PDB file of C-alpha atoms in Angstrom:
ATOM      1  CA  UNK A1245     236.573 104.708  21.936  1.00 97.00           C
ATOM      2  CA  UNK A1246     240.002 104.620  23.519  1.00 98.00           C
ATOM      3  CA  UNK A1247     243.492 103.670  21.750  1.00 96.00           C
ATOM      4  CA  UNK A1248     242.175 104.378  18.218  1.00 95.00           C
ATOM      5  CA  UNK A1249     245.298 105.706  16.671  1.00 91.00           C
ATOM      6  CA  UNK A1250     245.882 102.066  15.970  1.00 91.00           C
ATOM      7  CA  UNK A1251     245.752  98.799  15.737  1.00 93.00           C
ATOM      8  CA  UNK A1252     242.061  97.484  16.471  1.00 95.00           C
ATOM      9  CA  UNK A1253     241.048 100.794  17.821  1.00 96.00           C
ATOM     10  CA  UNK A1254     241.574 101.970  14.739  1.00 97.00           C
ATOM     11  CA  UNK A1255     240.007  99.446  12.746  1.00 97.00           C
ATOM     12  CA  UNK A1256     236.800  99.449  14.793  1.00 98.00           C
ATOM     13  CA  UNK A1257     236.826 103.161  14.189  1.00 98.00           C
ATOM     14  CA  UNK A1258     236.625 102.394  10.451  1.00 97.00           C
ATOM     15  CA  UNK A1259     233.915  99.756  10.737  1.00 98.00           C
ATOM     16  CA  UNK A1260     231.818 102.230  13.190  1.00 98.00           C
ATOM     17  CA  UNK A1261     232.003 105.188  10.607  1.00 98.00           C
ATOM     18  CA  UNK A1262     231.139 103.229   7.678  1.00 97.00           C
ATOM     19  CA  UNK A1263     228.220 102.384   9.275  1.00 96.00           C
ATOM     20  CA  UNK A1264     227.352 105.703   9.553  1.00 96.00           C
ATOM     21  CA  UNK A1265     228.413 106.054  13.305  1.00 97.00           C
ATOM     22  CA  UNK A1266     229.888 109.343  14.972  1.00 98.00           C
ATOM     23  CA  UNK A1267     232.964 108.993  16.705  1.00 98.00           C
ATOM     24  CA  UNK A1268     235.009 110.513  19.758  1.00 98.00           C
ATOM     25  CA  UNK A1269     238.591 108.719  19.223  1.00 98.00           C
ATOM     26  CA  UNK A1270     240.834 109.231  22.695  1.00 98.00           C
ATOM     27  CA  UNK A1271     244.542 108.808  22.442  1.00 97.00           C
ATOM     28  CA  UNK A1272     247.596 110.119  23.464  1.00 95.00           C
ATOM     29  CA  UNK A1273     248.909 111.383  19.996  1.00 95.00           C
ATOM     30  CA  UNK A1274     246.517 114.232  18.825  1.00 96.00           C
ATOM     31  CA  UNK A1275     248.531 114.067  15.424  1.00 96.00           C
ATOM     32  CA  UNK A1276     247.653 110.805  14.887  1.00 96.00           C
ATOM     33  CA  UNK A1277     243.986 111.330  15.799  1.00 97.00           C
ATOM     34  CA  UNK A1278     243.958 114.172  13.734  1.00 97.00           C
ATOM     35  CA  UNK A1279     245.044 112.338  10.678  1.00 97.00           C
ATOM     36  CA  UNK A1280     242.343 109.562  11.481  1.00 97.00           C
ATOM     37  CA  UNK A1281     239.533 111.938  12.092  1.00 97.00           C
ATOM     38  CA  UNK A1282     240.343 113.495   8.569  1.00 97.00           C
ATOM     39  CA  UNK A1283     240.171 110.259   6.684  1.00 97.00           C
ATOM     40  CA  UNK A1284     237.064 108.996   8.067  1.00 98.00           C
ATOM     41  CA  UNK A1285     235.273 112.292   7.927  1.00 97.00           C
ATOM     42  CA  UNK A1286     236.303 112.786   4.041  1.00 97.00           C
ATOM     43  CA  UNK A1287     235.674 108.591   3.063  1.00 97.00           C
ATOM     44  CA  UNK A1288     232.391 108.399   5.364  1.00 97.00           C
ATOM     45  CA  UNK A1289     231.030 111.778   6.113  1.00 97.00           C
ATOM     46  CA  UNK A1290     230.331 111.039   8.946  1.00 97.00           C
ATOM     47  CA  UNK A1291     231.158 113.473  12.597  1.00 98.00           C
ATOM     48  CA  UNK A1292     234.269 113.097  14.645  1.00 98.00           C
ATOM     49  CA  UNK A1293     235.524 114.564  17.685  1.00 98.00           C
ATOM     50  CA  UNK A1294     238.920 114.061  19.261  1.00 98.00           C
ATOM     51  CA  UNK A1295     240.148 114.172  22.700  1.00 98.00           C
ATOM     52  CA  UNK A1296     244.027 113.500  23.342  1.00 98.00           C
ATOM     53  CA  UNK A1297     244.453 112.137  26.469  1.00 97.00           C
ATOM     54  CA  UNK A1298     246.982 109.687  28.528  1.00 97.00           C
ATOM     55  CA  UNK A1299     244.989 107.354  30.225  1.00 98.00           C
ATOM     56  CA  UNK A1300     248.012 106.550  32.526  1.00 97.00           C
ATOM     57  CA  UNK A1301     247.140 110.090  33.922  1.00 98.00           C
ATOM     58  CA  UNK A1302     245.536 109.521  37.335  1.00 96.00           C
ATOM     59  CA  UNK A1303     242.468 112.089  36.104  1.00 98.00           C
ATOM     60  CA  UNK A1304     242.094 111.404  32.238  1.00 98.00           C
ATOM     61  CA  UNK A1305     238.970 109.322  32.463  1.00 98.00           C
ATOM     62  CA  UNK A1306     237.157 112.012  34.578  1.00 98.00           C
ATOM     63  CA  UNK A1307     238.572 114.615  32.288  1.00 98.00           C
ATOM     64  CA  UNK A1308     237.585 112.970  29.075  1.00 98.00           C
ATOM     65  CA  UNK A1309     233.979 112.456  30.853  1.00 98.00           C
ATOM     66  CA  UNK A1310     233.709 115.932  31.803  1.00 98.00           C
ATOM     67  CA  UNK A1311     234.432 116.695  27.752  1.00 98.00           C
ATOM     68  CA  UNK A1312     231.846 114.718  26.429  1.00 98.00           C
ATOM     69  CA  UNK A1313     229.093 116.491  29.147  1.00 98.00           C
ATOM     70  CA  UNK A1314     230.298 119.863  28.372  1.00 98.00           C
ATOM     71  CA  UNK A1315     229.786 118.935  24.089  1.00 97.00           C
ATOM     72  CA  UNK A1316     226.329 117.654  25.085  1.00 97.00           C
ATOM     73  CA  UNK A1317     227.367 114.179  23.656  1.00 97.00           C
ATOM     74  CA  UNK A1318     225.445 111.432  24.062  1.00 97.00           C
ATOM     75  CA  UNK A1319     227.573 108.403  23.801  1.00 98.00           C
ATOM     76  CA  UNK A1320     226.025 105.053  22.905  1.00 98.00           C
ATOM     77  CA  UNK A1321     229.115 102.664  22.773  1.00 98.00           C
ATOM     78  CA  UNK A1322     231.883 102.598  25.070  1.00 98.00           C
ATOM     79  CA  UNK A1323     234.670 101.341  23.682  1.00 98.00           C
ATOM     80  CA  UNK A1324     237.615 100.577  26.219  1.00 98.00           C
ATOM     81  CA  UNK A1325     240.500  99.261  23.789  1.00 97.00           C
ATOM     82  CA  UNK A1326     243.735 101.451  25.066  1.00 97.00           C
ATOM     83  CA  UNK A1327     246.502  98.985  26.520  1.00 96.00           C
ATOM     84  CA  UNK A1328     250.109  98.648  27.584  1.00 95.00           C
ATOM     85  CA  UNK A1329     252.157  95.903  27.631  1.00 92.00           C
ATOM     86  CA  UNK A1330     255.706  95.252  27.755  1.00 90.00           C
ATOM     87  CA  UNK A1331     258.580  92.748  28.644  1.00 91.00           C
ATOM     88  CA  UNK A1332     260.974  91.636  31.379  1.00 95.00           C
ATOM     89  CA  UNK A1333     261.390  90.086  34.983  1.00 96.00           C
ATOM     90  CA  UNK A1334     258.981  91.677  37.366  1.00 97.00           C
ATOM     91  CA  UNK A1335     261.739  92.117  40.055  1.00 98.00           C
ATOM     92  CA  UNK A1336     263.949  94.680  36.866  1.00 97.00           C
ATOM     93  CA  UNK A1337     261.107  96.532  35.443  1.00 97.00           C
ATOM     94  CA  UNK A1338     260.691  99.619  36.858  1.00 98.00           C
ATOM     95  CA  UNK A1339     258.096 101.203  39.145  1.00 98.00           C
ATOM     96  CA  UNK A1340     256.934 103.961  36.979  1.00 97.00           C
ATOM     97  CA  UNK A1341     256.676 101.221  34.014  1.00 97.00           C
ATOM     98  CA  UNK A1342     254.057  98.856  35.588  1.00 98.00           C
ATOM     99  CA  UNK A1343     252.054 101.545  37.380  1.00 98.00           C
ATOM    100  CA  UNK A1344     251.616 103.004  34.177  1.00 98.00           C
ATOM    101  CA  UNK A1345     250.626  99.922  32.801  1.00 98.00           C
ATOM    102  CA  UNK A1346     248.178  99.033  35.924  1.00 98.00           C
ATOM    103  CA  UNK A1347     247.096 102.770  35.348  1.00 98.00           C
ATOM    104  CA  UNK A1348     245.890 102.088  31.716  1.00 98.00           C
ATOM    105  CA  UNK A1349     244.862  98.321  31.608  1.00 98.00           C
ATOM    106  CA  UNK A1350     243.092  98.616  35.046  1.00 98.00           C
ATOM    107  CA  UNK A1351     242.486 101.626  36.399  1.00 98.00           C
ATOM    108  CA  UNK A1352     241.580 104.307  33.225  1.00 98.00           C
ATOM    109  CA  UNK A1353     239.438 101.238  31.960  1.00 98.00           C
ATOM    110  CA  UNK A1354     237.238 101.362  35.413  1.00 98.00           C
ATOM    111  CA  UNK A1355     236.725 104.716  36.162  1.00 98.00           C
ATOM    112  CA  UNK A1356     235.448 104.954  32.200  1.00 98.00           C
ATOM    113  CA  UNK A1357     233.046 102.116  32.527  1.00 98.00           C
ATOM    114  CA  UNK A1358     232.031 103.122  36.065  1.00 98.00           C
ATOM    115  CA  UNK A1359     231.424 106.679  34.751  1.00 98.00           C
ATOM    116  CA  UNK A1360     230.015 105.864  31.473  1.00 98.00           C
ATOM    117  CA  UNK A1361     227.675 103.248  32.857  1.00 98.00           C
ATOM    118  CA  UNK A1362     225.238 104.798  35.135  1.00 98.00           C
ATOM    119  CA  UNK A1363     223.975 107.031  31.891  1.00 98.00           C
ATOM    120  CA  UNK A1364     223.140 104.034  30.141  1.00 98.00           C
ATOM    121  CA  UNK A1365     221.067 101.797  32.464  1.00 98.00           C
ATOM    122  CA  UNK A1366     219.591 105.675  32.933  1.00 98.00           C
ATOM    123  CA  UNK A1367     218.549 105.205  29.342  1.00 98.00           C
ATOM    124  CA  UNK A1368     218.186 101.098  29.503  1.00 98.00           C
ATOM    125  CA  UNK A1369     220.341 101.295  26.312  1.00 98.00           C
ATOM    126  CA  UNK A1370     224.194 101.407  25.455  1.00 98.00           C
ATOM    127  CA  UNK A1371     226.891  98.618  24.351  1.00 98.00           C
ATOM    128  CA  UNK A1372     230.434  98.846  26.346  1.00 98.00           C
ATOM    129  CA  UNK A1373     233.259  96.827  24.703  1.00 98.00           C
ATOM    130  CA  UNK A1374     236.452  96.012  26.955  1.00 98.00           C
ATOM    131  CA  UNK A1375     239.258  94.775  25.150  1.00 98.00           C
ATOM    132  CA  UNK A1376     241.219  92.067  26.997  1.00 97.00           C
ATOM    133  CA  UNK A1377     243.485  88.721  25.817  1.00 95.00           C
ATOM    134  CA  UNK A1378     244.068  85.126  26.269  1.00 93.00           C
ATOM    135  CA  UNK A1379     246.511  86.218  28.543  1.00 93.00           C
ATOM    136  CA  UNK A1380     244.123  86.542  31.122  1.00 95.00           C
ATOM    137  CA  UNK A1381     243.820  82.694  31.087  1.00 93.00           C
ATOM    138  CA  UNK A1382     247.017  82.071  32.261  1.00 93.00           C
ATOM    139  CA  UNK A1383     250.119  83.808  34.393  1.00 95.00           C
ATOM    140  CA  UNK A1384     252.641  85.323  32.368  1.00 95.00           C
ATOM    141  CA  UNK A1385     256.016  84.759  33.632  1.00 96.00           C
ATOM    142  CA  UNK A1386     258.276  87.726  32.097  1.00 96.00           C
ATOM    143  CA  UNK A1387     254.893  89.735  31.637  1.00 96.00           C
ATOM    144  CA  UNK A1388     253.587  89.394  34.660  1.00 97.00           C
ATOM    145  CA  UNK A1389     251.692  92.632  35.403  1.00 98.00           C
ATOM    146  CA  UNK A1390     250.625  92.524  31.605  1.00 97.00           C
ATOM    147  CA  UNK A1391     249.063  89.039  32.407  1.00 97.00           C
ATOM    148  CA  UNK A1392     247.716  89.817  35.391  1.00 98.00           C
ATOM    149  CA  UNK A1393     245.540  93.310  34.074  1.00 98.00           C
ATOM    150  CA  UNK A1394     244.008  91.149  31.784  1.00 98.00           C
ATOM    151  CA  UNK A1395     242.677  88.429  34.414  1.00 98.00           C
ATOM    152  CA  UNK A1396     241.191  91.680  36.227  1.00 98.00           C
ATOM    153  CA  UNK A1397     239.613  92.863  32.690  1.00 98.00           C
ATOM    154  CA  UNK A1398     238.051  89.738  32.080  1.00 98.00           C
ATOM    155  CA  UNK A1399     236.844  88.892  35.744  1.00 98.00           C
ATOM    156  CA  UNK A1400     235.573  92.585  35.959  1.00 98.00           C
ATOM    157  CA  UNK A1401     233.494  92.694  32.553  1.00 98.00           C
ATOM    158  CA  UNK A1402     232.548  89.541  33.055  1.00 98.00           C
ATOM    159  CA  UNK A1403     230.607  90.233  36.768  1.00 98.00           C
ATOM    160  CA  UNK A1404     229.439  93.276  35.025  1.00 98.00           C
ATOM    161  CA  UNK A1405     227.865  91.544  32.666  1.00 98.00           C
ATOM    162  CA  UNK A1406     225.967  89.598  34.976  1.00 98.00           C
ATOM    163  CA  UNK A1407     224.566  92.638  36.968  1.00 98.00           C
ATOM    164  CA  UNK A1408     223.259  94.174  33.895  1.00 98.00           C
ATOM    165  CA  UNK A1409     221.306  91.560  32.882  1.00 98.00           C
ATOM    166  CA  UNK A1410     217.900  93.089  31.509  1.00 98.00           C
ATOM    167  CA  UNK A1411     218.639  95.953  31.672  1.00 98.00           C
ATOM    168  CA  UNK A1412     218.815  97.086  28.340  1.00 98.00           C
ATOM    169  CA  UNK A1413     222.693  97.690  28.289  1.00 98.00           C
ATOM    170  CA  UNK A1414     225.354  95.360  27.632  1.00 98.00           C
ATOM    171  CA  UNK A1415     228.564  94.126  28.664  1.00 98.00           C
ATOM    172  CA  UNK A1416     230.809  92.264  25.752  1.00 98.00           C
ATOM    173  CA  UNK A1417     234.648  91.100  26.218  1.00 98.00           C
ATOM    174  CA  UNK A1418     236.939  90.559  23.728  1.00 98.00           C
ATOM    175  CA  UNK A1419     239.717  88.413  24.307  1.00 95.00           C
ATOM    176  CA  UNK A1420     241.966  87.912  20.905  1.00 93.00           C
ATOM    177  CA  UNK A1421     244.636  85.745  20.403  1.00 82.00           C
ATOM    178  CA  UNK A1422     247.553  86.579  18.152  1.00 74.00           C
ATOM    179  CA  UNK A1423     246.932  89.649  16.861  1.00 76.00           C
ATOM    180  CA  UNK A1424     249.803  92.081  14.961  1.00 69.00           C
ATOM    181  CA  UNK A1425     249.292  95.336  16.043  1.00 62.00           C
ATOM    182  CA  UNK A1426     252.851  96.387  16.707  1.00 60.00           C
ATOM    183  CA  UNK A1427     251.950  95.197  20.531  1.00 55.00           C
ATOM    184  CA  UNK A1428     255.080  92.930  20.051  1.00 53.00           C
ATOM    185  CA  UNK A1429     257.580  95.342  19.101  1.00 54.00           C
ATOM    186  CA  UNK A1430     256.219  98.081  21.351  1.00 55.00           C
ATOM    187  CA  UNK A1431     257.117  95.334  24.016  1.00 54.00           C
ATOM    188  CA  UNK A1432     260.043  94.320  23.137  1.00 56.00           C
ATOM    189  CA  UNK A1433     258.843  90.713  22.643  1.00 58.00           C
ATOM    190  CA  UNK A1434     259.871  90.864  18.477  1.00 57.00           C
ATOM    191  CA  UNK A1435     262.422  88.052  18.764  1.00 56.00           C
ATOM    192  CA  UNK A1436     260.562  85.545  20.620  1.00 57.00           C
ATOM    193  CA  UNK A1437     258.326  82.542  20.120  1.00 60.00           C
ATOM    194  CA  UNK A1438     255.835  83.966  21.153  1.00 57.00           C
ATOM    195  CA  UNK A1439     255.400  87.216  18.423  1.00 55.00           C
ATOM    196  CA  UNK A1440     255.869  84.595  16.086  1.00 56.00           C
ATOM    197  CA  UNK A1441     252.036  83.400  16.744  1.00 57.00           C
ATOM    198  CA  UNK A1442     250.743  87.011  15.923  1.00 56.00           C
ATOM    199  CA  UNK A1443     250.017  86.493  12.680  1.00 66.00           C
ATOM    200  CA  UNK A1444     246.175  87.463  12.488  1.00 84.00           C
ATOM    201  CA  UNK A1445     245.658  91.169  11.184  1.00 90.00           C
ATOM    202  CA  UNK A1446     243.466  94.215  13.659  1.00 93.00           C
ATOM    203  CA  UNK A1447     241.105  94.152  10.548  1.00 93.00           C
ATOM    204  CA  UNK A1448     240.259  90.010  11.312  1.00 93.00           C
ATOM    205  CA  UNK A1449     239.133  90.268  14.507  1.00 95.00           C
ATOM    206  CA  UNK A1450     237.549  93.504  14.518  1.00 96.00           C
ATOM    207  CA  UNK A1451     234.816  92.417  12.336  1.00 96.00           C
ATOM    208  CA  UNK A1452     233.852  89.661  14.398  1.00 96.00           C
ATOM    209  CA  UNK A1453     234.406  91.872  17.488  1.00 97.00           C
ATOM    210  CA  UNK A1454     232.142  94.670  16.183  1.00 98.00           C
ATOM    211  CA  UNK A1455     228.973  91.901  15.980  1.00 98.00           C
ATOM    212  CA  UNK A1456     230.058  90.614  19.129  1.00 98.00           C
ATOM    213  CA  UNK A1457     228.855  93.667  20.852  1.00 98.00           C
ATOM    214  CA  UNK A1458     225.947  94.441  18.710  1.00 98.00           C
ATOM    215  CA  UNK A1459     224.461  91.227  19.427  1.00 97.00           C
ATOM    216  CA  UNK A1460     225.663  91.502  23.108  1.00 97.00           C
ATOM    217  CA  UNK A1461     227.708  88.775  23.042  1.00 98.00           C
ATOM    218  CA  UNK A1462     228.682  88.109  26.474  1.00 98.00           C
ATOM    219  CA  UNK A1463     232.552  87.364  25.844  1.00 97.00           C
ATOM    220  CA  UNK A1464     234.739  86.570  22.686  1.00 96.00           C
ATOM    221  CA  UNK A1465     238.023  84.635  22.215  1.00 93.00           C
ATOM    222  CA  UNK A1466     238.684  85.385  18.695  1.00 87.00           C
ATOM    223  CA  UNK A1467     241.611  84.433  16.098  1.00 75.00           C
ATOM    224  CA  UNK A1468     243.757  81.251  17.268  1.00 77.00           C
ATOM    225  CA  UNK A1469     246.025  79.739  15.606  1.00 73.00           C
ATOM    226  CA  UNK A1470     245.935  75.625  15.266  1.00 68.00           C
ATOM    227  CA  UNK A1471     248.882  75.614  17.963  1.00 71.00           C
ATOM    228  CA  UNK A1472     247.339  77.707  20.344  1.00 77.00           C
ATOM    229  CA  UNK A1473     243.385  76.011  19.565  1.00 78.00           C
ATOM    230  CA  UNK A1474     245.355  73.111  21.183  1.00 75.00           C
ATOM    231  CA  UNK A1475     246.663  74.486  23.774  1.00 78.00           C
ATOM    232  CA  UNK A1476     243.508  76.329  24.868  1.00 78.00           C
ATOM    233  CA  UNK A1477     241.785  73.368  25.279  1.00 83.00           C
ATOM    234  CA  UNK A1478     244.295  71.520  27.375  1.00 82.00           C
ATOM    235  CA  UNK A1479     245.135  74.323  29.653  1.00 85.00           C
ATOM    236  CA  UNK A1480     242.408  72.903  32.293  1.00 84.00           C
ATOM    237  CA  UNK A1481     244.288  69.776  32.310  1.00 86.00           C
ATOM    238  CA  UNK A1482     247.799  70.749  32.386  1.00 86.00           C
ATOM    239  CA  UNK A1483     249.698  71.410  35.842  1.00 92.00           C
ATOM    240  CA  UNK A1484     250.045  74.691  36.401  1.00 91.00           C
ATOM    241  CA  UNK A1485     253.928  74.513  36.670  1.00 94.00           C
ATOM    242  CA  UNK A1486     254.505  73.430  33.337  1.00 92.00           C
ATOM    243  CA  UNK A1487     252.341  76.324  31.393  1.00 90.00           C
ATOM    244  CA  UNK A1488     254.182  78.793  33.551  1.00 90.00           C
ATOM    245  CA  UNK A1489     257.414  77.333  32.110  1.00 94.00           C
ATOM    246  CA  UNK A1490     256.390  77.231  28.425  1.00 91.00           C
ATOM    247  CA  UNK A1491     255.137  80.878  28.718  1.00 90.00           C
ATOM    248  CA  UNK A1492     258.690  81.452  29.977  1.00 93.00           C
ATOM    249  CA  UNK A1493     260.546  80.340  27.510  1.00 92.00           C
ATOM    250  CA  UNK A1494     258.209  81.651  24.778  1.00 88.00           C
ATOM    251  CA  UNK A1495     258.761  85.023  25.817  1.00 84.00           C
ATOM    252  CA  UNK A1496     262.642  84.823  25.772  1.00 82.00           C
ATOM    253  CA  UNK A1497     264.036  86.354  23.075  1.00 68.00           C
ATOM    254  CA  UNK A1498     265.884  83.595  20.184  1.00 65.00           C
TER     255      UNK A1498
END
């Protein structure tokens, strides 16, 4: 499970260890996943192992992959949840900024499912998770690589998903809507319209999420707002232009 120190990653750690479930949590702060790894091992009892990672390294899925062999793991759900976001024209952001985020949203998230698949059709069992948005249903003016590593998520587990039918192993997507994880701040997006509509707590859609892949559900849009409900359901009718604009302006800051 990636991007646990946090957020949903951390709640679906909670929900999988009170169900008895062992854990490896990856993250970049091994204080952080220390700290977790404590609490669920002295509330649940049950075993944890930790591997601190950045996933924006070029060889950090391999390496994590190479971990779990050498511990003689068996791992039965992949959870890809780790994600960067952030803020500003595409033209100012920086290089090193967006490939990291490309790096983590895109590229750590395939090499983990393509290396952590082949074991489980191998064993016609496992359940991968891959965490994307409702940003993926749109382009996101002033987040525009954000926007656009989500469209790949969902388009990739999606396909996925259909290859592996009956198999034994499945492919689930979550997309959630506005969700306060800190994302906003973290992306400098706090004084905009648009971190205004994350208002649903990590701990209300991780529930539903954690059935979701249980049952094998093939994709989930979970938590919207009335506003966004709306909005959702006229997007296939709406020109193009004008959602491009609104997404604009929600993601200036007031």
């Amino acid at each position: 499970m990636t991007g646990t120190s946090s957020g949903l990653g951390k709640e679906l750690a909670y929900i999988h260890a009170r169900r008895g479930g062992s854990l490896i949590l990856v993250a970049r702060r091994q204080d952080l996943l220390e700290a977790l790894a404590r609490e669920l091992q002295d509330t649940y009892g049950t075993t944890v192992y930790i591997i601190s990672k950045d996933l924006s390294k070029e060889t950090a899925p391999e390496e994590i992959y190479a971990e779990v062999q050498a511990k003689g793991l068996q791992v039965d759900y992949l959870i890809n949840n780790a994600g960067l976001g952030g803020q500003g024209a595409f033209a100012e952001r920086s290089m090193e900024i967006d490939m990291n985020l490309i790096a983590v949203n895109i590229i750590s998230l395939t090499k983990m499912t393509k290396l952590f698949l082949p074991d489980f059709l191998k064993r016609k069992s496992g359940r991968i998770l891959n965490v994307s948005s409702t940003a993926a249903l749109m382009p996101g003016p002033l987040q525009a690589v954000y926007y656009a590593s989500k469209a790949y998520v969902t388009s990739l587990s999606n396909a996925i998903w259909q290859e592996i039918q009956g198999s034994g192993v499945t492919m689930t997507l979550l997309m959630p809507g506005g969700m306060d994880t800190g994302f906003a701040a973290a992306s400098g997006l706090q004084n905009t319209s648009l971190a205004k509509q994350m208002v649903f707590s990590p701990r209300e859609i991780a529930e539903p999420t954690y059935a979701a892949m249980l049952r094998g559900q093939m994709e989930l849009i979970e938590k919207l707002n009335f506003i966004q409900k709306l909005s959702f359901k006229l997007l296939p009718f709406l020109p193009k232009k004008l959602i491009m604009k609104q997404i604009y302006n929600m993601q200036q800051s007031t």
